[in-house]
Amino acid sequence: MDTIKNYLESMFAQLPNTPDVWRAKDELLQMMEDRYNDLVSSGKTENEAVGSVIAEFGNLDELAETLGISHAMNQKPEYEAKNFSLEDAHRMIEEKSRGAFITGIAVLLFICCCTGPIITSAIVDTDISGSIGVGIMFIMIATGVGLLVYEHIKLSHWNFLKNEPYQINAATASELYRESESYRSTNALLTAVGIILIVVCVIPVSILGTLNISDRITSLGAASMFYFIGIGVMILIASNGKEKAYKEVLSLNAQSTIAGSYVPRNNREEQYSSTTAAIIMGIFWPTVTCLYLIISFITFDWGRTWLIWLVAGVIHTLIKNIVKVGE
């Protein structure tokens, strides 16, 4: 019976997601199940029964008028979407997860590159300590850029998903949805750890600043602040990268079709009105985080700068409602 149900799903996958189509789908499933049971009762093997049922009910064009969905058949897309297999989906998620981790390392290097001069001036007591520190800074920047370029080129072979129509079947959607739900708790934990590291980044500086110790140790404490922030951001990028990869695959099916109903809306990637809008929404929270840290460190008014998050939340909601494509 699973073979029959999977075949039925493929028959209706590209039809409009309307009550009439759902009714016809349920009716045809009942007809196929009844016919299958009759054939098995008459002595047919399961494989023979499945083959006979598919041969008898497998042409939706012939059954459309009987099922009352002739109008829906005319709304099918001009080009049939190709199937994106579970194996390909797993490979893509694995590669994009690894790519997110490498991107996180690159961002860590960018954030921490300024610690080169700070650390060398604290531990190297020579006239060239500044030059060594600047050299380390540029090496970290160059390494970060190299990692980003490498990962962009490596992942570019998945761009065909944006240029050609692809879909996942019901079984693949169900398995990926189960995996994404299982990963949700892990992602929540990693996100919490990343945020905690960013929030507590000032603790070493604050503690060392109140102690009567050498300037060198204080400088190392200031440098550690950037590593707390960098590692926190790296964890956030890596953990959310895997979740985003799941959503990208689960969003392949057009939500206006039956196949689009395989996945709940909250597990689909947000769709925006333009590429520019998608870019703006993608960098919104990282930009807010940078502004929050810059303003907080300049003013040291931590008791008030947290209000930036409240204002940003309101602005994000307003922009999202404007640029998001309606369901």
CSV table of C-alpha atoms in Angstrom, one decimal:
chain,number,residue,atom,x,y,z
A,1,MET,CA,0.0,0.0,0.0
A,2,ASP,CA,2.9,2.4,0.6
A,3,THR,CA,3.8,2.1,-3.1
A,4,ILE,CA,0.3,3.1,-4.1
A,5,LYS,CA,0.2,6.0,-1.7
A,6,ASN,CA,3.6,7.3,-2.8
A,7,TYR,CA,2.5,7.0,-6.5
A,8,LEU,CA,-0.7,8.9,-5.6
A,9,GLU,CA,1.3,11.7,-4.0
A,10,SER,CA,3.4,12.0,-7.2
A,11,MET,CA,0.3,12.2,-9.3
A,12,PHE,CA,-1.2,15.1,-7.3
A,13,ALA,CA,2.1,16.9,-6.3
A,14,GLN,CA,1.9,19.7,-8.9
A,15,LEU,CA,-1.9,20.3,-8.7
A,16,PRO,CA,-3.2,23.4,-6.9
A,17,ASN,CA,-3.6,23.2,-3.1
A,18,THR,CA,-7.4,23.6,-3.1
A,19,PRO,CA,-10.3,21.8,-1.3
A,20,ASP,CA,-11.5,20.2,-4.6
A,21,VAL,CA,-8.2,18.7,-5.3
A,22,TRP,CA,-7.8,17.3,-1.8
A,23,ARG,CA,-11.3,15.8,-2.1
A,24,ALA,CA,-10.4,14.2,-5.4
A,25,LYS,CA,-7.1,12.9,-3.9
A,26,ASP,CA,-8.9,11.3,-1.0
A,27,GLU,CA,-11.6,9.8,-3.3
A,28,LEU,CA,-9.0,8.3,-5.6
A,29,LEU,CA,-7.0,6.9,-2.7
A,30,GLN,CA,-10.1,5.1,-1.4
A,31,MET,CA,-10.8,3.8,-4.9
A,32,MET,CA,-7.3,2.5,-5.2
A,33,GLU,CA,-7.3,0.9,-1.8
A,34,ASP,CA,-10.7,-0.8,-2.5
A,35,ARG,CA,-9.4,-2.2,-5.8
A,36,TYR,CA,-6.2,-3.3,-4.2
A,37,ASN,CA,-8.0,-5.2,-1.4
A,38,ASP,CA,-10.3,-6.8,-4.0
A,39,LEU,CA,-7.4,-8.1,-6.1
A,40,VAL,CA,-5.6,-9.4,-3.0
A,41,SER,CA,-8.8,-11.2,-1.9
A,42,SER,CA,-9.1,-12.8,-5.4
A,43,GLY,CA,-5.7,-14.4,-5.1
A,44,LYS,CA,-3.4,-11.8,-6.6
A,45,THR,CA,0.0,-11.3,-5.0
A,46,GLU,CA,0.7,-7.9,-3.4
A,47,ASN,CA,3.0,-6.9,-6.3
A,48,GLU,CA,0.5,-8.0,-8.9
A,49,ALA,CA,-2.3,-6.1,-7.1
A,50,VAL,CA,-0.2,-2.9,-6.9
A,51,GLY,CA,0.7,-3.1,-10.6
A,52,SER,CA,-2.9,-3.6,-11.6
A,53,VAL,CA,-4.1,-0.7,-9.5
A,54,ILE,CA,-1.5,1.7,-10.9
A,55,ALA,CA,-2.3,0.6,-14.4
A,56,GLU,CA,-6.0,1.1,-13.8
A,57,PHE,CA,-5.9,4.4,-11.9
A,58,GLY,CA,-2.5,5.8,-12.7
A,59,ASN,CA,-3.5,8.2,-15.5
A,60,LEU,CA,-4.9,11.3,-13.9
A,61,ASP,CA,-5.8,12.9,-17.2
A,62,GLU,CA,-8.3,10.1,-17.9
A,63,LEU,CA,-9.8,10.4,-14.4
A,64,ALA,CA,-9.9,14.2,-14.0
A,65,GLU,CA,-13.4,14.6,-15.3
A,66,THR,CA,-14.7,11.8,-13.1
A,67,LEU,CA,-13.1,13.3,-10.1
A,68,GLY,CA,-14.2,16.8,-10.9
A,69,ILE,CA,-10.8,18.4,-11.2
A,70,SER,CA,-10.6,19.1,-14.9
A,71,HIS,CA,-10.1,22.8,-14.2
A,72,ALA,CA,-7.2,22.0,-11.8
A,73,MET,CA,-5.4,20.0,-14.4
A,74,ASN,CA,-5.3,23.1,-16.6
A,75,GLN,CA,-3.5,24.9,-13.8
A,76,LYS,CA,-0.5,22.5,-13.7
A,77,PRO,CA,2.8,24.3,-14.3
A,78,GLU,CA,4.2,24.2,-17.9
A,79,TYR,CA,7.4,22.4,-16.8
A,80,GLU,CA,7.2,19.4,-14.5
A,81,ALA,CA,9.4,19.8,-11.4
A,82,LYS,CA,12.3,17.3,-11.2
A,83,ASN,CA,12.6,15.1,-8.1
A,84,PHE,CA,15.2,16.0,-5.5
A,85,SER,CA,16.1,12.8,-3.8
A,86,LEU,CA,16.6,12.2,0.0
A,87,GLU,CA,20.2,11.3,-0.7
A,88,ASP,CA,20.9,14.6,-2.5
A,89,ALA,CA,19.1,16.5,0.2
A,90,HIS,CA,21.3,14.9,2.9
A,91,ARG,CA,24.4,15.7,0.9
A,92,MET,CA,23.3,19.3,0.4
A,93,ILE,CA,22.5,19.8,4.1
A,94,GLU,CA,25.8,18.3,5.1
A,95,GLU,CA,27.8,20.5,2.7
A,96,LYS,CA,25.9,23.7,3.6
A,97,SER,CA,26.3,22.9,7.3
A,98,ARG,CA,30.0,22.5,6.9
A,99,GLY,CA,30.0,25.7,4.8
A,100,ALA,CA,28.2,27.6,7.6
A,101,PHE,CA,30.9,26.4,10.1
A,102,ILE,CA,33.7,27.6,7.8
A,103,THR,CA,31.9,30.9,7.4
A,104,GLY,CA,31.7,31.2,11.1
A,105,ILE,CA,35.5,30.6,11.4
A,106,ALA,CA,36.0,33.4,8.8
A,107,VAL,CA,33.9,35.8,10.8
A,108,LEU,CA,35.7,34.8,14.0
A,109,LEU,CA,39.0,35.7,12.2
A,110,PHE,CA,37.6,39.1,11.1
A,111,ILE,CA,36.3,39.9,14.6
A,112,CYS,CA,39.6,38.8,16.3
A,113,CYS,CA,42.0,40.2,13.8
A,114,CYS,CA,42.4,43.5,15.8
A,115,THR,CA,43.8,41.5,18.7
A,116,GLY,CA,47.0,40.9,16.9
A,117,PRO,CA,48.5,44.3,17.7
A,118,ILE,CA,47.0,44.2,21.3
A,119,ILE,CA,48.5,40.8,22.2
A,120,THR,CA,51.9,41.4,20.6
A,121,SER,CA,52.3,44.7,22.3
A,122,ALA,CA,51.5,43.0,25.6
A,123,ILE,CA,53.8,40.0,25.3
A,124,VAL,CA,56.6,41.2,22.9
A,125,ASP,CA,58.7,44.0,24.4
A,126,THR,CA,60.5,45.1,21.3
A,127,ASP,CA,60.2,48.0,18.8
A,128,ILE,CA,58.8,45.8,16.1
A,129,SER,CA,55.9,44.4,18.2
A,130,GLY,CA,53.5,46.8,16.5
A,131,SER,CA,54.6,45.6,13.0
A,132,ILE,CA,54.3,42.0,14.1
A,133,GLY,CA,50.8,42.6,15.4
A,134,VAL,CA,49.7,44.4,12.2
A,135,GLY,CA,51.1,41.5,10.2
A,136,ILE,CA,49.1,39.0,12.2
A,137,MET,CA,46.0,41.1,11.7
A,138,PHE,CA,46.3,41.1,7.9
A,139,ILE,CA,47.1,37.4,7.9
A,140,MET,CA,43.9,36.7,9.8
A,141,ILE,CA,41.9,38.9,7.4
A,142,ALA,CA,43.4,37.3,4.4
A,143,THR,CA,42.7,33.8,5.8
A,144,GLY,CA,39.1,34.8,6.5
A,145,VAL,CA,38.6,36.1,3.0
A,146,GLY,CA,40.1,33.0,1.5
A,147,LEU,CA,37.8,30.8,3.5
A,148,LEU,CA,34.7,32.7,2.3
A,149,VAL,CA,35.8,32.6,-1.3
A,150,TYR,CA,36.6,28.9,-1.1
A,151,GLU,CA,33.3,28.0,0.5
A,152,HIS,CA,31.3,30.2,-2.0
A,153,ILE,CA,32.9,28.4,-4.9
A,154,LYS,CA,32.4,25.0,-3.3
A,155,LEU,CA,28.7,25.5,-2.7
A,156,SER,CA,28.0,27.1,-6.0
A,157,HIS,CA,27.1,23.8,-7.6
A,158,TRP,CA,23.8,23.8,-5.7
A,159,ASN,CA,22.7,27.0,-7.5
A,160,PHE,CA,20.8,24.9,-10.0
A,161,LEU,CA,18.0,24.6,-7.4
A,162,LYS,CA,17.3,28.3,-7.8
A,163,ASN,CA,17.3,28.2,-11.6
A,164,GLU,CA,15.3,25.0,-12.3
A,165,PRO,CA,12.1,23.6,-10.8
A,166,TYR,CA,12.7,20.9,-8.3
A,167,GLN,CA,10.5,19.2,-5.7
A,168,ILE,CA,10.8,16.7,-2.9
A,169,ASN,CA,8.3,13.8,-2.5
A,170,ALA,CA,6.1,13.2,0.6
A,171,ALA,CA,8.5,10.6,2.0
A,172,THR,CA,11.5,12.8,1.7
A,173,ALA,CA,9.7,15.8,3.2
A,174,SER,CA,8.5,13.7,6.1
A,175,GLU,CA,12.0,12.4,6.9
A,176,LEU,CA,13.6,15.8,6.6
A,177,TYR,CA,10.9,17.4,8.7
A,178,ARG,CA,11.5,14.8,11.4
A,179,GLU,CA,15.3,15.5,11.3
A,180,SER,CA,14.8,19.2,11.4
A,181,GLU,CA,12.5,18.9,14.4
A,182,SER,CA,15.1,16.7,16.1
A,183,TYR,CA,17.8,19.3,15.5
A,184,ARG,CA,15.7,22.1,16.8
A,185,SER,CA,16.7,21.5,20.5
A,186,THR,CA,20.4,21.2,19.6
A,187,ASN,CA,20.1,24.5,17.6
A,188,ALA,CA,18.4,26.2,20.6
A,189,LEU,CA,21.2,25.1,22.9
A,190,LEU,CA,23.9,26.2,20.6
A,191,THR,CA,22.2,29.6,20.0
A,192,ALA,CA,21.9,30.1,23.8
A,193,VAL,CA,25.6,29.3,24.2
A,194,GLY,CA,26.5,31.7,21.5
A,195,ILE,CA,24.4,34.5,22.9
A,196,ILE,CA,25.8,33.9,26.4
A,197,LEU,CA,29.4,34.2,25.2
A,198,ILE,CA,28.6,37.5,23.5
A,199,VAL,CA,26.9,38.9,26.6
A,200,VAL,CA,29.6,37.9,29.1
A,201,CYS,CA,32.4,39.2,26.8
A,202,VAL,CA,32.9,42.2,29.1
A,203,ILE,CA,33.4,40.2,32.3
A,204,PRO,CA,37.2,39.7,31.8
A,205,VAL,CA,37.7,43.4,31.1
A,206,SER,CA,35.6,44.5,34.0
A,207,ILE,CA,37.3,42.2,36.5
A,208,LEU,CA,40.8,43.0,35.4
A,209,GLY,CA,40.0,46.7,35.3
A,210,THR,CA,39.1,46.6,39.0
A,211,LEU,CA,42.3,44.8,40.0
A,212,ASN,CA,45.6,46.4,40.5
A,213,ILE,CA,47.6,44.4,38.0
A,214,SER,CA,49.9,45.2,35.1
A,215,ASP,CA,48.8,46.8,31.9
A,216,ARG,CA,49.9,43.8,30.0
A,217,ILE,CA,47.4,41.5,31.7
A,218,THR,CA,44.7,44.1,31.3
A,219,SER,CA,45.5,44.3,27.5
A,220,LEU,CA,45.2,40.5,27.3
A,221,GLY,CA,41.8,40.8,29.0
A,222,ALA,CA,40.7,43.3,26.5
A,223,ALA,CA,41.8,41.0,23.7
A,224,SER,CA,39.9,38.1,25.2
A,225,MET,CA,36.7,40.1,24.9
A,226,PHE,CA,36.9,39.9,21.1
A,227,TYR,CA,37.5,36.1,21.3
A,228,PHE,CA,34.3,35.7,23.4
A,229,ILE,CA,32.4,37.7,20.8
A,230,GLY,CA,34.0,35.9,17.8
A,231,ILE,CA,33.4,32.4,19.2
A,232,GLY,CA,29.8,33.3,20.1
A,233,VAL,CA,29.1,34.6,16.6
A,234,MET,CA,30.8,31.6,15.1
A,235,ILE,CA,28.5,29.2,17.0
A,236,LEU,CA,25.4,31.2,16.0
A,237,ILE,CA,26.4,31.1,12.3
A,238,ALA,CA,27.3,27.4,12.3
A,239,SER,CA,24.1,26.3,14.2
A,240,ASN,CA,21.7,28.4,12.3
A,241,GLY,CA,23.4,27.4,9.0
A,242,LYS,CA,22.2,23.8,9.4
A,243,GLU,CA,18.7,24.9,10.2
A,244,LYS,CA,18.7,27.2,7.2
A,245,ALA,CA,19.8,24.3,5.0
A,246,TYR,CA,16.9,22.1,6.2
A,247,LYS,CA,14.5,25.0,5.5
A,248,GLU,CA,15.9,25.5,2.0
A,249,VAL,CA,15.3,21.9,1.0
A,250,LEU,CA,11.9,21.9,2.7
A,251,SER,CA,10.9,25.0,0.7
A,252,LEU,CA,11.5,23.5,-2.7
A,253,ASN,CA,7.9,22.6,-3.2
A,254,ALA,CA,5.6,25.5,-4.2
A,255,GLN,CA,3.2,26.2,-1.4
A,256,SER,CA,0.4,26.8,-3.9
A,257,THR,CA,0.5,23.1,-4.8
A,258,ILE,CA,-0.4,19.9,-3.0
A,259,ALA,CA,3.3,19.1,-2.6
A,260,GLY,CA,3.7,22.4,-0.7
A,261,SER,CA,1.5,21.1,2.1
A,262,TYR,CA,4.0,18.4,3.0
A,263,VAL,CA,5.8,20.8,5.3
A,264,PRO,CA,4.4,23.2,8.0
A,265,ARG,CA,4.9,26.9,7.1
A,266,ASN,CA,7.2,27.6,10.1
A,267,ASN,CA,9.7,25.0,8.6
A,268,ARG,CA,9.9,26.7,5.3
A,269,GLU,CA,12.4,29.4,4.2
A,270,GLU,CA,10.9,32.9,4.2
A,271,GLN,CA,10.2,34.2,0.7
A,272,TYR,CA,10.7,37.9,0.0
A,273,SER,CA,9.6,40.2,-2.8
A,274,SER,CA,13.1,40.7,-4.3
A,275,THR,CA,16.7,39.7,-3.9
A,276,THR,CA,17.5,43.0,-2.3
A,277,ALA,CA,14.8,42.5,0.3
A,278,ALA,CA,16.2,39.0,1.0
A,279,ILE,CA,19.7,40.4,1.5
A,280,ILE,CA,18.5,43.1,3.8
A,281,MET,CA,16.6,40.7,6.0
A,282,GLY,CA,19.6,38.3,6.0
A,283,ILE,CA,22.0,40.9,7.4
A,284,PHE,CA,19.5,42.7,9.6
A,285,TRP,CA,20.3,40.9,12.9
A,286,PRO,CA,24.1,40.7,12.4
A,287,THR,CA,24.0,44.5,11.7
A,288,VAL,CA,21.9,45.1,14.9
A,289,THR,CA,24.4,43.0,16.9
A,290,CYS,CA,27.3,45.1,15.6
A,291,LEU,CA,25.6,48.4,16.4
A,292,TYR,CA,24.6,47.2,19.8
A,293,LEU,CA,28.2,46.2,20.7
A,294,ILE,CA,29.8,49.3,19.2
A,295,ILE,CA,27.3,51.7,20.9
A,296,SER,CA,27.6,49.8,24.2
A,297,PHE,CA,31.4,49.8,24.2
A,298,ILE,CA,31.6,53.5,23.3
A,299,THR,CA,29.1,54.6,25.9
A,300,PHE,CA,29.4,51.8,28.5
A,301,ASP,CA,25.7,52.5,29.1
A,302,TRP,CA,24.8,48.8,29.2
A,303,GLY,CA,21.7,49.5,31.3
A,304,ARG,CA,20.1,51.3,28.4
A,305,THR,CA,21.6,50.0,25.2
A,306,TRP,CA,19.7,46.7,25.5
A,307,LEU,CA,16.7,48.8,24.4
A,308,ILE,CA,18.3,48.6,20.9
A,309,TRP,CA,16.9,45.0,20.7
A,310,LEU,CA,13.4,46.1,21.4
A,311,VAL,CA,13.5,48.8,18.8
A,312,ALA,CA,15.2,46.4,16.3
A,313,GLY,CA,12.4,43.8,16.9
A,314,VAL,CA,9.7,46.3,16.0
A,315,ILE,CA,11.6,47.5,12.9
A,316,HIS,CA,12.2,43.9,11.8
A,317,THR,CA,8.6,43.1,12.1
A,318,LEU,CA,7.5,46.2,10.1
A,319,ILE,CA,10.0,45.5,7.3
A,320,LYS,CA,9.2,41.8,7.2
A,321,ASN,CA,5.5,42.6,6.8
A,322,ILE,CA,6.3,44.9,3.9
A,323,VAL,CA,8.7,42.7,1.9
A,324,LYS,CA,7.5,39.2,2.7
A,325,VAL,CA,5.6,37.4,-0.1
A,326,GLY,CA,2.1,36.6,1.1
A,327,GLU,CA,1.0,33.0,1.4
